[in-house]
mmCIF file of C-alpha atoms in Angstrom:
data_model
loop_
_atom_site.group_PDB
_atom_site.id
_atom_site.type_symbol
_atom_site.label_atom_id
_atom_site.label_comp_id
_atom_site.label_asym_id
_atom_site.label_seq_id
_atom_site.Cartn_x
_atom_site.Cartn_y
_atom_site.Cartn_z
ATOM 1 C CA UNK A 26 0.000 0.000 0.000
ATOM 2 C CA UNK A 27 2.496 2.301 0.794
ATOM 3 C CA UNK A 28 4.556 1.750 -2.435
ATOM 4 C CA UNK A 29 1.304 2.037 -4.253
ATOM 5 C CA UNK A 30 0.855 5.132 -2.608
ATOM 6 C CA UNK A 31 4.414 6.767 -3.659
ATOM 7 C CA UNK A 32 4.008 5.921 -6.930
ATOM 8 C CA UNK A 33 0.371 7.485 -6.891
ATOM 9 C CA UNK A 34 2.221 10.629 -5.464
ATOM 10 C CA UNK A 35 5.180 10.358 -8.222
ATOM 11 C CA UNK A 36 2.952 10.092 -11.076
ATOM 12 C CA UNK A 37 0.768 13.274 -9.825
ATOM 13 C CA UNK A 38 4.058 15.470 -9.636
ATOM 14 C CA UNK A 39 5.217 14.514 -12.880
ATOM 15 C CA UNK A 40 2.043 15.059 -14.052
ATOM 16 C CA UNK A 41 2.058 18.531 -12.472
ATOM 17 C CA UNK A 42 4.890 19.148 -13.775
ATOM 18 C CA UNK A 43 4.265 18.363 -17.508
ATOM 19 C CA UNK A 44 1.033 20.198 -16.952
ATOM 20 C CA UNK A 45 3.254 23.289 -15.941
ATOM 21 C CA UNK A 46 5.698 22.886 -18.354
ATOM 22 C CA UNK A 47 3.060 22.820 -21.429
ATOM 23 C CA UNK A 48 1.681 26.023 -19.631
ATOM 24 C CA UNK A 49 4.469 28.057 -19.495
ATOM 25 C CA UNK A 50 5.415 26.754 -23.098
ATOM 26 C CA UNK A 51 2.237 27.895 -24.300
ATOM 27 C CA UNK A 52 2.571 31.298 -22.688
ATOM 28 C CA UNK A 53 5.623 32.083 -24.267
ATOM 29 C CA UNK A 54 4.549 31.414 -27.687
ATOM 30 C CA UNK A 55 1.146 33.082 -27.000
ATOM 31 C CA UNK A 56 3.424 36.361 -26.127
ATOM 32 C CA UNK A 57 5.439 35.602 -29.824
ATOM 33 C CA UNK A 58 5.059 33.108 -32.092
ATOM 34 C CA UNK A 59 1.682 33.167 -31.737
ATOM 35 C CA UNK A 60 0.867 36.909 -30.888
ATOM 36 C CA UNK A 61 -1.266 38.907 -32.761
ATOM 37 C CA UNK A 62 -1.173 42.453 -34.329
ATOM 38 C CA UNK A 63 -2.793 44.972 -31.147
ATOM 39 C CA UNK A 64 -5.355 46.709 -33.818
ATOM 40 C CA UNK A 65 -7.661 44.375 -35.214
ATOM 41 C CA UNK A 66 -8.542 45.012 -39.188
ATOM 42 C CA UNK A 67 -12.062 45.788 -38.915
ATOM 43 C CA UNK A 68 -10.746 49.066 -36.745
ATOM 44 C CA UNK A 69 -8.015 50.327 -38.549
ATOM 45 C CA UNK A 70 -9.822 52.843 -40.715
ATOM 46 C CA UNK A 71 -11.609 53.890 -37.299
ATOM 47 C CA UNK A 72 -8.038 54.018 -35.367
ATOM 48 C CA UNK A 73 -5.787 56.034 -37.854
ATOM 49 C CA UNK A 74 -8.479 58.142 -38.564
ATOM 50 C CA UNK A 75 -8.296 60.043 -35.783
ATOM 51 C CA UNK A 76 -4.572 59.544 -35.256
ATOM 52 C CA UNK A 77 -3.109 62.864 -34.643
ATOM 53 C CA UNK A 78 -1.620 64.300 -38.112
ATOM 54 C CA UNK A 79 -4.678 62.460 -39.884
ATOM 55 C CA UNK A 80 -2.624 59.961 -41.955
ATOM 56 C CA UNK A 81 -5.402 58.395 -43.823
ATOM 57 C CA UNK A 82 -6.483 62.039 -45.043
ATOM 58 C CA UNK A 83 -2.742 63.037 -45.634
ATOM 59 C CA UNK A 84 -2.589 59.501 -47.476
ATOM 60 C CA UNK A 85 -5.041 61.156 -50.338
ATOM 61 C CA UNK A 86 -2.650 63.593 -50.974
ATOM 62 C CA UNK A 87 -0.819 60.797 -53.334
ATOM 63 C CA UNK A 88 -1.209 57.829 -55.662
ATOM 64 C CA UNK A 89 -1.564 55.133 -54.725
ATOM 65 C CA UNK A 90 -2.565 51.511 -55.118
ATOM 66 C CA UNK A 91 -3.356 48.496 -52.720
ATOM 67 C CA UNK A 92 -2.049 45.098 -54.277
ATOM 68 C CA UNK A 93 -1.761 41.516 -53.042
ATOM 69 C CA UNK A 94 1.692 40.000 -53.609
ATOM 70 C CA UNK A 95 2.059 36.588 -54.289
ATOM 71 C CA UNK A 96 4.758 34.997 -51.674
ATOM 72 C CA UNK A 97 5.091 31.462 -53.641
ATOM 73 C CA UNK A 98 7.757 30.005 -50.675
ATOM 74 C CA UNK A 99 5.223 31.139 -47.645
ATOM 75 C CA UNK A 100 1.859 29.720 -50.037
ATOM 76 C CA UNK A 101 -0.099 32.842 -49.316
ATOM 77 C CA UNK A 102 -0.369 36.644 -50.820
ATOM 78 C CA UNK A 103 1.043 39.554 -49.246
ATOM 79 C CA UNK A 104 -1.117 42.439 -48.949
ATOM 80 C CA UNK A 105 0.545 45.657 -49.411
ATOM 81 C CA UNK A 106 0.305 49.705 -50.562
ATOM 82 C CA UNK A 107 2.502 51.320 -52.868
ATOM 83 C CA UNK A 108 2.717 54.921 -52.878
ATOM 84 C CA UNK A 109 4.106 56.980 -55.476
ATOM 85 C CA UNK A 110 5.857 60.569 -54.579
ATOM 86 C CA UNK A 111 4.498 63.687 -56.235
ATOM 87 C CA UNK A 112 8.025 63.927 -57.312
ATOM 88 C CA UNK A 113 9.266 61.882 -60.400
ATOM 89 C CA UNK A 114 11.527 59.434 -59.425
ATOM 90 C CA UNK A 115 12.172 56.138 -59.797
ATOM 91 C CA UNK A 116 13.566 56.111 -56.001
ATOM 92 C CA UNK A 117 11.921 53.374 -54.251
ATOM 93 C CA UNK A 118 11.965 52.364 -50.019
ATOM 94 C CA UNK A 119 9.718 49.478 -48.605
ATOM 95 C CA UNK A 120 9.020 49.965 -45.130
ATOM 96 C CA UNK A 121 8.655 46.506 -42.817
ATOM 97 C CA UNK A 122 7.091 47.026 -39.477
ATOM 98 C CA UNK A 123 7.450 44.950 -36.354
ATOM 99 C CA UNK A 124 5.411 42.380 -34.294
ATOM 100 C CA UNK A 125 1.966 43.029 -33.802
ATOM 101 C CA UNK A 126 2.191 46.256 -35.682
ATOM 102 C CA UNK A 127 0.562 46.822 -39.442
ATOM 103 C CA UNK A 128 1.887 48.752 -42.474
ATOM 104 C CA UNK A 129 -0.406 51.796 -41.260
ATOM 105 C CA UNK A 130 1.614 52.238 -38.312
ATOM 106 C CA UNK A 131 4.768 53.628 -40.523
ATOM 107 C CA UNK A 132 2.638 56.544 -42.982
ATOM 108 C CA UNK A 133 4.067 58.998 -41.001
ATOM 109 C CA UNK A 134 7.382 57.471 -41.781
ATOM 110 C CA UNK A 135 6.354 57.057 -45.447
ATOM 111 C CA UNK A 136 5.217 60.707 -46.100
ATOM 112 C CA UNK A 137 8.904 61.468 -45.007
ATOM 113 C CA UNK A 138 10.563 59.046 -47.912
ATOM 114 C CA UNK A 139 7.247 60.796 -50.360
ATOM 115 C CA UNK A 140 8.481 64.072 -49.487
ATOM 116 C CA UNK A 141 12.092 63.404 -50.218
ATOM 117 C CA UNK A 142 11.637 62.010 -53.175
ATOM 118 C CA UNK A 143 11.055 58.157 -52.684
ATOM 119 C CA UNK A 144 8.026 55.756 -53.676
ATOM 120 C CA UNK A 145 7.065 53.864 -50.785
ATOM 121 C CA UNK A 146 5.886 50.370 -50.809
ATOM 122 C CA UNK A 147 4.289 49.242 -47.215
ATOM 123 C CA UNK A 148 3.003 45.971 -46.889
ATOM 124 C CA UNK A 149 1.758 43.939 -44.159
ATOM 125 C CA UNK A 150 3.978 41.200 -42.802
ATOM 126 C CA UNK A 151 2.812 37.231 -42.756
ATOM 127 C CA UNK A 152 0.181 36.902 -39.783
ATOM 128 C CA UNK A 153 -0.696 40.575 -40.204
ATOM 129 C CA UNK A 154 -3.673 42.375 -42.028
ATOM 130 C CA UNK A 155 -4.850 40.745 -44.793
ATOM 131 C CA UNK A 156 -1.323 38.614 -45.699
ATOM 132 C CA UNK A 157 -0.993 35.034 -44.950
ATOM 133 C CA UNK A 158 0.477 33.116 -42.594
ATOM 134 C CA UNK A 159 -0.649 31.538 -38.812
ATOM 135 C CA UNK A 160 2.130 33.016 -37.001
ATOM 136 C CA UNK A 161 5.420 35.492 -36.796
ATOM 137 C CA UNK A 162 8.619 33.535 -37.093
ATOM 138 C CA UNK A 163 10.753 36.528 -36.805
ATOM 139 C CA UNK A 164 12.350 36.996 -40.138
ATOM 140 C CA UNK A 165 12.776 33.168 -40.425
ATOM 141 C CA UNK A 166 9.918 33.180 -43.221
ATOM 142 C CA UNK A 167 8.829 36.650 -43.272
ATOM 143 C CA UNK A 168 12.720 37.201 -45.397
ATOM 144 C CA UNK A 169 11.036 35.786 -48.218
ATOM 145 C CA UNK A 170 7.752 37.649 -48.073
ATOM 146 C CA UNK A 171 10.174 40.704 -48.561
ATOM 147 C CA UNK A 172 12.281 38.993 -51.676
ATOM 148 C CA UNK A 173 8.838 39.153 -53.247
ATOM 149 C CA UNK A 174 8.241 42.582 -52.823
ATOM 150 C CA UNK A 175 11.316 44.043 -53.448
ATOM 151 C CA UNK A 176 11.207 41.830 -56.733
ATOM 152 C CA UNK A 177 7.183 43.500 -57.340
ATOM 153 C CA UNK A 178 9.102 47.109 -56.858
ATOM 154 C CA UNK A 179 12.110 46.299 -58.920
ATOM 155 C CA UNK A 180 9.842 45.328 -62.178
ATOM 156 C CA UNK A 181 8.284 48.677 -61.428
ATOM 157 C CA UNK A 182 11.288 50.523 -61.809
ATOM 158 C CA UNK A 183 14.158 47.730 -63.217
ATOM 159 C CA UNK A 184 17.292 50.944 -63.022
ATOM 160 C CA UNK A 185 15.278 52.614 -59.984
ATOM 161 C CA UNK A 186 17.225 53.111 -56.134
ATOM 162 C CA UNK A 187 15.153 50.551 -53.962
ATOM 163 C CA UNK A 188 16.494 50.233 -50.075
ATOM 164 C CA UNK A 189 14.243 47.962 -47.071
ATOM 165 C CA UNK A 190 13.910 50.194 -43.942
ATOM 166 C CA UNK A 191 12.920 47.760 -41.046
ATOM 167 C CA UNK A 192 11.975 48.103 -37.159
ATOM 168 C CA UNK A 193 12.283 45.615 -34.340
ATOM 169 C CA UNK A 194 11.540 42.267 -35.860
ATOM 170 C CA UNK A 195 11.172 44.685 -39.087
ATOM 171 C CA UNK A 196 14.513 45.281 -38.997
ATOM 172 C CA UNK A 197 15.514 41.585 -38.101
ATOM 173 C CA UNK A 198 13.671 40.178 -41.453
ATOM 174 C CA UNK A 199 15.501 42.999 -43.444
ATOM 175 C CA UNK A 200 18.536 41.446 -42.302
ATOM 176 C CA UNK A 201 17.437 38.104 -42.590
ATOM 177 C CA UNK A 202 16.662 38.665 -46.269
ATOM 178 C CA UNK A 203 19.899 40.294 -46.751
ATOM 179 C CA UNK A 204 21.393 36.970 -47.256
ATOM 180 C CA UNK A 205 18.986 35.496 -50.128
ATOM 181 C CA UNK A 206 19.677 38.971 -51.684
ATOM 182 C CA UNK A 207 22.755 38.267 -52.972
ATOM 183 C CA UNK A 208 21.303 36.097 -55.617
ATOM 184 C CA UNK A 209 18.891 38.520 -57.324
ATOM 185 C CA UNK A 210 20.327 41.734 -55.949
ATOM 186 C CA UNK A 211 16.475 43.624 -55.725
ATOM 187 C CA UNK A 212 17.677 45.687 -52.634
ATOM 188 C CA UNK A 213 20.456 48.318 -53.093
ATOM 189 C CA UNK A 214 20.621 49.264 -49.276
ATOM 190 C CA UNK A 215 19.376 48.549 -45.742
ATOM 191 C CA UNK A 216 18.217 50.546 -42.799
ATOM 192 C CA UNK A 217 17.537 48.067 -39.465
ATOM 193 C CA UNK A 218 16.615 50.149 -36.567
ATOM 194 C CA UNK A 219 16.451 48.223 -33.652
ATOM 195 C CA UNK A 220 17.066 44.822 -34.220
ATOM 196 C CA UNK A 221 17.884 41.879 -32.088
ATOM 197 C CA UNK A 222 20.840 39.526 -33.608
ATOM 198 C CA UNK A 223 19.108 36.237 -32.407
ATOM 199 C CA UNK A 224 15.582 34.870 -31.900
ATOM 200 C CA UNK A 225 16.859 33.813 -28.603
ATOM 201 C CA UNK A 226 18.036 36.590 -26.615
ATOM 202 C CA UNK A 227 14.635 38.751 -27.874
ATOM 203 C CA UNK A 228 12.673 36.186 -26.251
ATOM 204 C CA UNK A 229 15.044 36.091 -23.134
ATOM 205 C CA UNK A 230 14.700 39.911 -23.118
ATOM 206 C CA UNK A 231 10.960 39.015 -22.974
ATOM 207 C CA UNK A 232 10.766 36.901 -20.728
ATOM 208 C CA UNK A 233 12.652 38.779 -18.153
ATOM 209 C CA UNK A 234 10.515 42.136 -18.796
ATOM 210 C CA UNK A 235 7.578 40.233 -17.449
ATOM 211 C CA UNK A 236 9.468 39.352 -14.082
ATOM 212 C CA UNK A 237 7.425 36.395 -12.964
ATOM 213 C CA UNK A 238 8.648 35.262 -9.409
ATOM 214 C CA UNK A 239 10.383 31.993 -8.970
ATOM 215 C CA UNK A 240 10.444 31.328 -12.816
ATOM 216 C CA UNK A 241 13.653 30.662 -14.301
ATOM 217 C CA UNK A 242 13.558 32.399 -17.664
ATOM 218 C CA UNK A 243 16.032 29.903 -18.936
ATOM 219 C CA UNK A 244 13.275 27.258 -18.311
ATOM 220 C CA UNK A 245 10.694 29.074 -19.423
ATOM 221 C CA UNK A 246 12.400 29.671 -23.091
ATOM 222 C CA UNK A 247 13.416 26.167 -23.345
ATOM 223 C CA UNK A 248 10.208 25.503 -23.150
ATOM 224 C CA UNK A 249 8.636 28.465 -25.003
ATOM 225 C CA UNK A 250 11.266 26.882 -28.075
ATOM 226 C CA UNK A 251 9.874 23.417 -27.473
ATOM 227 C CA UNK A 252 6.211 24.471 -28.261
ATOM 228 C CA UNK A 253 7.183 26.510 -31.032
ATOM 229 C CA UNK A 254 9.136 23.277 -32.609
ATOM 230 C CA UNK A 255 5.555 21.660 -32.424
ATOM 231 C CA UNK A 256 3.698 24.397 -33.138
ATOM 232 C CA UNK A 257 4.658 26.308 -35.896
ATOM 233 C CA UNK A 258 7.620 24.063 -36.957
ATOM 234 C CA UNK A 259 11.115 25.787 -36.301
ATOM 235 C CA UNK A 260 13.289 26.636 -33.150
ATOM 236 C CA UNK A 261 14.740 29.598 -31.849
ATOM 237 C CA UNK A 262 18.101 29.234 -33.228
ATOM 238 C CA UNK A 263 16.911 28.934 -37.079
ATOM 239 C CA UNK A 264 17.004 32.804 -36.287
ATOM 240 C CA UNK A 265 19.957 34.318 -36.007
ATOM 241 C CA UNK A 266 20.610 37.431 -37.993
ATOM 242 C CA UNK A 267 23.747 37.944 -37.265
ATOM 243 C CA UNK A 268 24.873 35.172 -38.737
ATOM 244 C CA UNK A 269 22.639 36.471 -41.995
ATOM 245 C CA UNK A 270 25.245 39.102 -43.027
ATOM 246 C CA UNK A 271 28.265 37.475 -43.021
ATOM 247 C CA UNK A 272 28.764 37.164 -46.659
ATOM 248 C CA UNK A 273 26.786 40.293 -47.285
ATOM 249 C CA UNK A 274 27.556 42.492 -50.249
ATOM 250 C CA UNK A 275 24.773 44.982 -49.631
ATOM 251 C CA UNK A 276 25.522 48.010 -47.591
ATOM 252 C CA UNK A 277 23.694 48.379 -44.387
ATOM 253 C CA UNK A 278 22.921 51.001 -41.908
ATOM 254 C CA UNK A 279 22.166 49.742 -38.232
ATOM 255 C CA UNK A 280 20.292 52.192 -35.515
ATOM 256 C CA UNK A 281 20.113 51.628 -32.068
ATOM 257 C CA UNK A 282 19.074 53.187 -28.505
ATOM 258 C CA UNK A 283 21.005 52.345 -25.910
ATOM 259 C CA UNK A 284 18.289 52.396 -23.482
ATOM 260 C CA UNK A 285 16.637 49.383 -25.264
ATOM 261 C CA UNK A 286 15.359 46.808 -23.039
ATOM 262 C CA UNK A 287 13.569 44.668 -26.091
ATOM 263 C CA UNK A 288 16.399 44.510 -28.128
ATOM 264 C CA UNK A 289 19.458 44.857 -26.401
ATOM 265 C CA UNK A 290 21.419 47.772 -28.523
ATOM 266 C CA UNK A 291 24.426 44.745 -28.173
ATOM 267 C CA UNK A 292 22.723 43.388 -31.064
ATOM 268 C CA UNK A 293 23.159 45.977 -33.539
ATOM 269 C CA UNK A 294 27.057 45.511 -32.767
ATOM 270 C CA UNK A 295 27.637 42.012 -32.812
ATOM 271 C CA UNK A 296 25.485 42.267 -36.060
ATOM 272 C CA UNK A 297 27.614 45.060 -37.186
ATOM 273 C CA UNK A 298 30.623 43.215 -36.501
ATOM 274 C CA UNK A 299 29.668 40.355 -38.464
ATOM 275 C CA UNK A 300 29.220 42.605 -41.825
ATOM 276 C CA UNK A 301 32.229 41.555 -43.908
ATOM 277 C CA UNK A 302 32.411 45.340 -46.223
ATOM 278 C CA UNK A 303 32.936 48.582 -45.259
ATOM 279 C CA UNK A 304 29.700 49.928 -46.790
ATOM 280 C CA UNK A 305 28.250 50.024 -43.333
ATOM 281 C CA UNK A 306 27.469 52.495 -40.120
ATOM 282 C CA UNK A 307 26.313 52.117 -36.920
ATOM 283 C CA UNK A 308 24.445 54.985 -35.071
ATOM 284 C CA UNK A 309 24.121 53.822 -31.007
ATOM 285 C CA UNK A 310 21.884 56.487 -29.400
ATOM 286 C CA UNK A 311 22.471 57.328 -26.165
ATOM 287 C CA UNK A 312 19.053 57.539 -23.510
ATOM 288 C CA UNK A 313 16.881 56.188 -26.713
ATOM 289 C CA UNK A 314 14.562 53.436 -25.818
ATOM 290 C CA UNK A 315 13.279 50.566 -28.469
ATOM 291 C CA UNK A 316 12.300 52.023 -31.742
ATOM 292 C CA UNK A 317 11.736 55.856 -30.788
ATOM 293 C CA UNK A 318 14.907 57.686 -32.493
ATOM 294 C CA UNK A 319 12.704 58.874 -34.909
ATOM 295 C CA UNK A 320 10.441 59.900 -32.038
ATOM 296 C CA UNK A 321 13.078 61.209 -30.524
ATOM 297 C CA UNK A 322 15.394 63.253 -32.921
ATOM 298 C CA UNK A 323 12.552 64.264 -35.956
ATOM 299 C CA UNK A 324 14.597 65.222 -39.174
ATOM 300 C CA UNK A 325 17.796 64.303 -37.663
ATOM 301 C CA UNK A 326 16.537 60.757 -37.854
ATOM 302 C CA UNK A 327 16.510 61.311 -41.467
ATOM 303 C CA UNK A 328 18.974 63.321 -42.347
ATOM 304 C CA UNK A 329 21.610 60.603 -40.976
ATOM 305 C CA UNK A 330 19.666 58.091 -43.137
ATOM 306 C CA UNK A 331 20.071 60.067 -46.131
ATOM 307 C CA UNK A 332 23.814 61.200 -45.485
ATOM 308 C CA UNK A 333 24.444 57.003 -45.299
ATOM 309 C CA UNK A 334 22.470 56.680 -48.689
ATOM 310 C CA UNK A 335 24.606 59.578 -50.439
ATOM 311 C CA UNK A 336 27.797 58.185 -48.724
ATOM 312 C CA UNK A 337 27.276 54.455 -48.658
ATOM 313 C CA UNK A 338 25.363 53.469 -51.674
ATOM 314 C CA UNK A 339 26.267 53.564 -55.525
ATOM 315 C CA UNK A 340 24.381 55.741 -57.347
ATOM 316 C CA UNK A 341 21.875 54.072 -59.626
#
């Protein structure tokens, strides 16, 4: 009886410990993998229509047109805008947002490129909007959402300028896809703002923000990987950008805060580091938190971007 009764005990704490372990597994990928964009489609038109600036009434100052991309790797379309300058040019910049975010969230940043000259091409990346896709796998697959839309801009304008500007996990697939590039060649430049150099240490970072009591986040990512592995099919350390560039031809401008506690601005080095070429810069901001330099500095945000351009890239 009393054997019976250990083993009675042993199974229940395995039990509640499997039980945990699929929990916290779960958790993790529900606050990733498996997250969701924070402004549902049906109330975008509602939401950015009273943003302040009115974008979507600023938005009619230009052409435009809405198109659906075909991503053959990924199986699904890619929904997307592209917006041409009032200006004749045949300068082109596609702008790739970040987790959870949508392609409206970066107008403000578009009428910026419009105004200087540049057509814009937004587009909604893969578990976002109206584009495919059941999940984010942080530039694993979203790298070749962007080869086809750099390819749909370049057949616009075959001899035309065309750079990728990307933020957070934006910036990490623009880096990502800097490595297929070098076959085809469809992006002349690269602006990552914000990017983390591994899939790993962003979800560490995560992890740790959320400073649950008594839960080892080393745990808690193993298993956040192990239910992403069954889930959507891939592991943490399929993504590591910095291993992306290191046979990069492509120049590539890297912008960090130093106060970032998503991505650690260690990233943008180590991912600097690893660019083989001089045709590079990196801009560490000191105070600036994830993402806000632009927020922060206005037109000096810019300006740096476009001194890199006239510096950094050939001339088309």
């Amino acid at each position: 009886m009393k054997k019976k009764a250990i083993l009675i005990i042993s199974a229940l704490v395995i039990l509640t410990i499997l039980i945990g372990s699929y929990v916290v597994g779960y958790l993790v990928y529900d606050g990733s993998v498996g997250s969701h964009q924070k402004i549902k489609n049906e109330d975008i038109v509602e939401v950015f229509s009273h943003r302040k600036g009115k974008p979507l009434e600023k938005l009619e100052d230009y052409k435009y047109e809405d198109v659906f991309i075909n991503s053959p790797e990924n199986g699904y379309k890619v929904e997307g805008k592209f917006i041409k300058s009032n200006t004749p040019t045949d300068k082109n910049i596609i702008l790739v947002h970040g987790i959870e975010s949508n392609y409206y969230e970066y107008l403000e940043k578009a009428f910026e490129y419009l105004n200087h000259g540049y057509n814009v091409m937004l587009y909604n990346q893969r578990h976002t909007g109206h584009t495919g896709g059941d999940d984010y796998t942080f530039g694993l697959r979203e790298k070749y959402d962007l080869e086809n839309v750099a390819k749909f801009v370049k057949q616009k304008y075959p001899n035309g300028l065309l750079g990728a500007h990307g933020h957070s996990m934006g910036a990490a697939t623009v880096i990502m896809h800097s490595e297929i590039n070098e076959k085809n060649k469809y992006v002349d430049f690269y602006i990552a703002d914000s990017p983390y150099h591994e899939m790993s240490d962003a979800i560490r970072l995560g992890i740790e923000a959320e400073n649950i009591p008594l839960l080892p986040v080393s745990y808690a990512r193993a298993m956040g990987n192990l239910y992403t592995k069954v889930k959507s099919g891939f592991n943490y350390e399929d993504v590591k950008p910095y291993k992306a560039v290191k046979h990069i031809t492509t120049p590539m401008f890297l912008i960090h805060g130093t106060a970032d506690t998503v991505c650690a601005s260690k990233s943008s080095e180590i991912i600097y580091n690893n660019i083989p070429h001089n045709k590079k810069e990196l801009w560490l901001i000191d105070g600036v938190k994830h993402v806000k330099a632009y927020d922060v500095l206005g037109k000096e945000y810019f300006d740096r971007i476009y001194k890199f351009i006239d510096e950094k890239v050939e001339k088309k």
